mmCIF file of C-alpha atoms in Angstrom:
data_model
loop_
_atom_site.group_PDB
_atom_site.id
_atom_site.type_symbol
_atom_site.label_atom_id
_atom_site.label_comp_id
_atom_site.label_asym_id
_atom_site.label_seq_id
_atom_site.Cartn_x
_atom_site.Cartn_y
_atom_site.Cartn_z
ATOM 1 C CA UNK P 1121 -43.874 92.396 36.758
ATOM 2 C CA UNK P 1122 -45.656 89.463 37.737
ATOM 3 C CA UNK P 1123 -48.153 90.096 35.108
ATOM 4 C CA UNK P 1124 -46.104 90.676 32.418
ATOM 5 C CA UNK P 1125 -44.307 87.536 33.233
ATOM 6 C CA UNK P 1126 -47.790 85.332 33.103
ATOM 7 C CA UNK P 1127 -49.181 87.191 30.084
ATOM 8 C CA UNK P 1128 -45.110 86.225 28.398
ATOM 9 C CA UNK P 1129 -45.975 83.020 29.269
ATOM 10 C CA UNK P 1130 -49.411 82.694 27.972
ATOM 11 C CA UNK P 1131 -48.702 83.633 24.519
ATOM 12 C CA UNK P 1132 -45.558 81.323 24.460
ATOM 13 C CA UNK P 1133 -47.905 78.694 25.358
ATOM 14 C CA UNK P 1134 -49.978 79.928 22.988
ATOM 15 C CA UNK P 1135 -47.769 80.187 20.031
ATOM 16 C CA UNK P 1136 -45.994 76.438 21.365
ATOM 17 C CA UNK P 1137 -49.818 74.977 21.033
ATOM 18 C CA UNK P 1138 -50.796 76.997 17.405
ATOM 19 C CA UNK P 1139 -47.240 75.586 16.270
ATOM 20 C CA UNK P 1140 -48.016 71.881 17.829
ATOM 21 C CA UNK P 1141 -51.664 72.345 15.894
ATOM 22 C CA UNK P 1142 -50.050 73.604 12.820
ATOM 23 C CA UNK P 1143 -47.289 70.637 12.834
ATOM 24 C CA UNK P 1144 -49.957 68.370 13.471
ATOM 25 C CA UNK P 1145 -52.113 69.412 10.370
ATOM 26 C CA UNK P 1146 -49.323 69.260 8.372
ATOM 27 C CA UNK P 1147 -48.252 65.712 9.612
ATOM 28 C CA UNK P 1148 -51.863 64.642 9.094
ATOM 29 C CA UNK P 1149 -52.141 65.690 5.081
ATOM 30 C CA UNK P 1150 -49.252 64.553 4.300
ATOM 31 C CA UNK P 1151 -50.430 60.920 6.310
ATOM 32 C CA UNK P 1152 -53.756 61.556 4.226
ATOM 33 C CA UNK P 1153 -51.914 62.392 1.265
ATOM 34 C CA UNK P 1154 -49.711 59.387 1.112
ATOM 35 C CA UNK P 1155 -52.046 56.723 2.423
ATOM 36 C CA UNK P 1156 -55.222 57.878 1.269
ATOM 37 C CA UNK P 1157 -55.381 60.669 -1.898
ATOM 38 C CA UNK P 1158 -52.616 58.783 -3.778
ATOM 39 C CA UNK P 1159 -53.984 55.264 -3.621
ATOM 40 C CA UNK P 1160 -57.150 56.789 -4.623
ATOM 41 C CA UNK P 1161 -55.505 58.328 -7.660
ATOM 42 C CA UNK P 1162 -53.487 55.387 -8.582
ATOM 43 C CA UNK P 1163 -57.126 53.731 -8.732
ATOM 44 C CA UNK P 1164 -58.602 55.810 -10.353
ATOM 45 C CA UNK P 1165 -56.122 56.143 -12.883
ATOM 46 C CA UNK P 1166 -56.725 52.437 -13.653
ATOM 47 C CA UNK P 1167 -59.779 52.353 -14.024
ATOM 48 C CA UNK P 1168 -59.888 55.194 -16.308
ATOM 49 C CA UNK P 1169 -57.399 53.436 -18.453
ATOM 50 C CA UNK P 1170 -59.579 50.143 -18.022
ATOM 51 C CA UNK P 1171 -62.399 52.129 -19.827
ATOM 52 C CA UNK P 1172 -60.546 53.172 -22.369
ATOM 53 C CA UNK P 1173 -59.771 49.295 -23.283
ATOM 54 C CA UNK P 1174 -56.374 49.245 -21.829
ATOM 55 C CA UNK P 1175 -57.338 45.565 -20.358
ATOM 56 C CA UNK P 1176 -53.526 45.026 -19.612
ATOM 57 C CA UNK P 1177 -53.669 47.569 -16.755
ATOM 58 C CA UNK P 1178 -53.093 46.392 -13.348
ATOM 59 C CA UNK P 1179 -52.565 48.394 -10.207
ATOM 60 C CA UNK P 1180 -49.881 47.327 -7.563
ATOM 61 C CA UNK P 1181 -50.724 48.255 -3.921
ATOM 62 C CA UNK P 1182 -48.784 46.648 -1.695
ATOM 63 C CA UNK P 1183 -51.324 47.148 1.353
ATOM 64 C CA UNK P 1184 -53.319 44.873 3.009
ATOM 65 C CA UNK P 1185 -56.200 47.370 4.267
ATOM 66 C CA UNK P 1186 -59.088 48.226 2.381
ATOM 67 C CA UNK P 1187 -57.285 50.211 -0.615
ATOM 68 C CA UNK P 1188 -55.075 47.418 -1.138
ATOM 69 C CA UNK P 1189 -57.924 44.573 -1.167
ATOM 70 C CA UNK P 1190 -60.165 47.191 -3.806
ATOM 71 C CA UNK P 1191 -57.025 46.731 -6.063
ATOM 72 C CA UNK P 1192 -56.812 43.129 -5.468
ATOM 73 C CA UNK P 1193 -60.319 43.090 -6.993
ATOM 74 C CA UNK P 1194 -59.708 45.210 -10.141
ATOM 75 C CA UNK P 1195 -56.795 43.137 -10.895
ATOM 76 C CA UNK P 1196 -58.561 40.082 -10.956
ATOM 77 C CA UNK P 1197 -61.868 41.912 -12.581
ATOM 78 C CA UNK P 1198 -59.412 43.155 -15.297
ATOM 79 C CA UNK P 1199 -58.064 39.749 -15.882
ATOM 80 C CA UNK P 1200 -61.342 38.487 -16.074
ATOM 81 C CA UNK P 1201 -62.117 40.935 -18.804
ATOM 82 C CA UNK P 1202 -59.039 40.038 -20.591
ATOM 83 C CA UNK P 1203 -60.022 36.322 -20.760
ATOM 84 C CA UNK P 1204 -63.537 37.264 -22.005
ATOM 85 C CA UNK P 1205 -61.847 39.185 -24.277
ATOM 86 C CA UNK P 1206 -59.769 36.781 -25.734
ATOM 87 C CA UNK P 1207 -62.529 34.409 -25.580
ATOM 88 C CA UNK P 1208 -64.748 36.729 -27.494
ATOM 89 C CA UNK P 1209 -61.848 37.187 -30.210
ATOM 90 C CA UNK P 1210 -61.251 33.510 -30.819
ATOM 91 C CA UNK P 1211 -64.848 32.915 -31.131
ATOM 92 C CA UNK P 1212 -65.246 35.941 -33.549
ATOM 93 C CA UNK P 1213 -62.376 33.925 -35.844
ATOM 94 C CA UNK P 1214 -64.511 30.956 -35.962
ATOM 95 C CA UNK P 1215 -67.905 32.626 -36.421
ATOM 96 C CA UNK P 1216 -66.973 33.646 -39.842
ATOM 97 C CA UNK P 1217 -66.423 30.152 -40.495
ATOM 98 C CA UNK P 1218 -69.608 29.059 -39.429
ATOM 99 C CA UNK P 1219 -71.001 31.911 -41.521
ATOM 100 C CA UNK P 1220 -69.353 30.479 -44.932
ATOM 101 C CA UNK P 1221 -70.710 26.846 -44.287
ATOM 102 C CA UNK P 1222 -74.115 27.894 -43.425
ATOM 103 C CA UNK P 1223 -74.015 29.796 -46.549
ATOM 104 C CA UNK P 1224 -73.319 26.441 -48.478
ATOM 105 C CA UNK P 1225 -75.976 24.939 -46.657
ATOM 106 C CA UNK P 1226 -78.226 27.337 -47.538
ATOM 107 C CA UNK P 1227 -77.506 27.131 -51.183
ATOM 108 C CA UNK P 1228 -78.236 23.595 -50.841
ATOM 109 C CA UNK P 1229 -81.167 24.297 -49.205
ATOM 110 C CA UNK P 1230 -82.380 26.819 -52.057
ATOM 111 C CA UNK P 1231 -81.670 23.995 -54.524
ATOM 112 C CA UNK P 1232 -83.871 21.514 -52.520
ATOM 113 C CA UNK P 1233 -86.552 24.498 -52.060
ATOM 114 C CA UNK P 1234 -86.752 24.611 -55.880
ATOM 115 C CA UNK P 1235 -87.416 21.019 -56.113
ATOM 116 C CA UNK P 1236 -90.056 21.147 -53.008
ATOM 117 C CA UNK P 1237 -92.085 23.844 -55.030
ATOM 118 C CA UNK P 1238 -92.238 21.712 -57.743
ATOM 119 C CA UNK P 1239 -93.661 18.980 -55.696
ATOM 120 C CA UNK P 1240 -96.444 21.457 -54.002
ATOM 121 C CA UNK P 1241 -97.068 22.799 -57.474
ATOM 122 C CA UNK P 1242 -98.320 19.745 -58.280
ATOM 123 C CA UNK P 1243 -99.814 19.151 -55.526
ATOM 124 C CA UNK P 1244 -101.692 21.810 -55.489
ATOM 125 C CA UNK P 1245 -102.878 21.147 -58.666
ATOM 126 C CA UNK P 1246 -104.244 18.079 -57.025
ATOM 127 C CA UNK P 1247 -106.262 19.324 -54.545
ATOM 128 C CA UNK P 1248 -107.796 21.891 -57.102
ATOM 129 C CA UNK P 1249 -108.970 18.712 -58.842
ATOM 130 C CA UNK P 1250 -109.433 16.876 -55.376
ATOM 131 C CA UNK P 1251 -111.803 20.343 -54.406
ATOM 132 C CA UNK P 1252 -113.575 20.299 -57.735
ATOM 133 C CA UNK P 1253 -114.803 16.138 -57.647
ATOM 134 C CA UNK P 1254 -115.768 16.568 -54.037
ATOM 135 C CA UNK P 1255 -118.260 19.361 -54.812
ATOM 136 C CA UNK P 1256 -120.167 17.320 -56.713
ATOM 137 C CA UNK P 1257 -119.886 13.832 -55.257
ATOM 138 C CA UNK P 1258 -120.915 15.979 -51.416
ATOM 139 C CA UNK P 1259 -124.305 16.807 -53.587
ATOM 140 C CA UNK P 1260 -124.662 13.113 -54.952
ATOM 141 C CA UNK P 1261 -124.347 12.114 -51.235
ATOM 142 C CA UNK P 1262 -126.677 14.860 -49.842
ATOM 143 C CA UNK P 1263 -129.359 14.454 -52.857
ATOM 144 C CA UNK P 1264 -129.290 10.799 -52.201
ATOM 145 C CA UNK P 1265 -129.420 10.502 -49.014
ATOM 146 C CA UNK P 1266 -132.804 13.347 -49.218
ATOM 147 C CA UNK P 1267 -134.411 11.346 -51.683
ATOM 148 C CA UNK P 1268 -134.343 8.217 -49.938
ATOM 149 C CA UNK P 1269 -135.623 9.908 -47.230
ATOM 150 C CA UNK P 1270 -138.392 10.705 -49.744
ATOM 151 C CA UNK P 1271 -139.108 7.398 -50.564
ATOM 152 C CA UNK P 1272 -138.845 5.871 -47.394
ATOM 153 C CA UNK P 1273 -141.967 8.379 -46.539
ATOM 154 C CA UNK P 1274 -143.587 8.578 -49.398
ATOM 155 C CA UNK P 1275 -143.815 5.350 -51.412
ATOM 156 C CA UNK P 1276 -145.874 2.395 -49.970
ATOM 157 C CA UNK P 1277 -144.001 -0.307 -49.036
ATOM 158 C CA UNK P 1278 -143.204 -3.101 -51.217
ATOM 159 C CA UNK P 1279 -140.474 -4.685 -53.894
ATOM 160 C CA UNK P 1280 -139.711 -1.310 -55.642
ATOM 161 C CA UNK P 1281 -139.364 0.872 -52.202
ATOM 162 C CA UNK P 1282 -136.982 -1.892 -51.243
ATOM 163 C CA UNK P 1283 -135.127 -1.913 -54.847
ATOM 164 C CA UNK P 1284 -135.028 1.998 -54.704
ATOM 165 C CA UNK P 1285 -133.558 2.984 -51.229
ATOM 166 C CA UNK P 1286 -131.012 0.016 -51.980
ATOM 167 C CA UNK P 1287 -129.937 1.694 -55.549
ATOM 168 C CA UNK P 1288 -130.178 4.977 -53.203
ATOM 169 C CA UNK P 1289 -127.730 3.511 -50.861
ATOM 170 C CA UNK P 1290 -125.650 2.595 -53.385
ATOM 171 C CA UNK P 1291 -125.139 5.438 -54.915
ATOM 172 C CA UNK P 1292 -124.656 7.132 -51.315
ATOM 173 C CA UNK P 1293 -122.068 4.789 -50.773
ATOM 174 C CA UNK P 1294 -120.576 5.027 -53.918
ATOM 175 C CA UNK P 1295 -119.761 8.845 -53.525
ATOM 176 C CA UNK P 1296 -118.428 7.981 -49.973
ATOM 177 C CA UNK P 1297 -116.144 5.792 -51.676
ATOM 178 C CA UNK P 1298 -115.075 8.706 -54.588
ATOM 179 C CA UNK P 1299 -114.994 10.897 -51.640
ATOM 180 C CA UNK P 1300 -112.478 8.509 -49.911
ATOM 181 C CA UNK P 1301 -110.191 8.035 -52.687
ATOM 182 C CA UNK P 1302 -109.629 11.902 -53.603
ATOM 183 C CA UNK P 1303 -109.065 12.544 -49.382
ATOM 184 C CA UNK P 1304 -106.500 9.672 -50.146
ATOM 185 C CA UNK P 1305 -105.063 11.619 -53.381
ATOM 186 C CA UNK P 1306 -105.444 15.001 -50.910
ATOM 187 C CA UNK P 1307 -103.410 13.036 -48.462
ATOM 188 C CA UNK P 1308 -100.386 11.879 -50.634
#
């Protein structure tokens, strides 16, 4: 009898410590449910709706733990987004704005482009005429400059070597001066 008394007692002790263990699993999701899973969900929820473009969303935890500080920090992330994008929309009514005077601007600027070809049409012709004189005055230079080369080593010295490199260095600087004035024309 004594056994059967111990062995009664064992699996009441038994069943009182699964049914403590049981009570206590229960307690603990619905703890985990309530302070944990749900929190989660309500954030979760928001931020889904935040990527959708709901920028009013804000989530209200009214902890001071780590849950409740993460929603603290959406909130004011979301706000920031709604400022930027209220910023961004007030800008965008100006831009177009902006858009329709540059666009007068440029047509101003077309008009003065028209004019400004004109101008380099013209100059253009004068540097084709600019090109075409120094050509020829560069030879006058170079050939005079050989020849009195030439006659500085080949003709004796006397009145007409003297006359001849100075109508040779005239004519050298001559050409330098033609040459200056079209660089001048080039110039304007």
């Amino acid at each position: 009898a004594l056994d059967a008394s111990a062995a009664t007692a064992r699996r009441r002790t038994l069943a009182m410590a699964a049914a403590v263990v049981l009570l206590s699993m229960v307690l603990m999701a619905v703890i985990v449910y309530r302070a944990v899973y749900l929190p989660t969900l309500t954030l979760r929820r928001g931020t889904e709706r935040l990527a959708q473009g709901d920028l009013s969303v804000e989530i209200s935890l009214n902890r001071t733990d780590e849950l409740g500080q993460l929603a603290a920090s959406f909130n004011r992330m979301a706000r920031s987004l709604r400022e930027a994008d209220a910023e961004l929309r007030d800008w965008s009514r100006t831009l177009e704005d902006r858009v329709q005077q540059k666009t007068g601007e440029l047509e101003r600027l077309s008009a003065q482009l028209v004019q400004v070809e004109k101008t380099a049409s013209l100059g253009r012709m004068a540097a084709t005429v600019a090109h075409e004189l120094n050509n020829p005055l560069s030879g006058i230079l170079i050939h005079a400059k050989l020849t009195a080369r030439r006659v500085a080593n080949l003709v004796p010295d006397g009145p007409d070597r003297q006359r001849m490199l100075q109508t040779l260095g005239l004519i050298g600087s001559e050409a330098m001066r033609c040459g200056n004035i079209v660089r001048d024309l080039l110039t304007y």
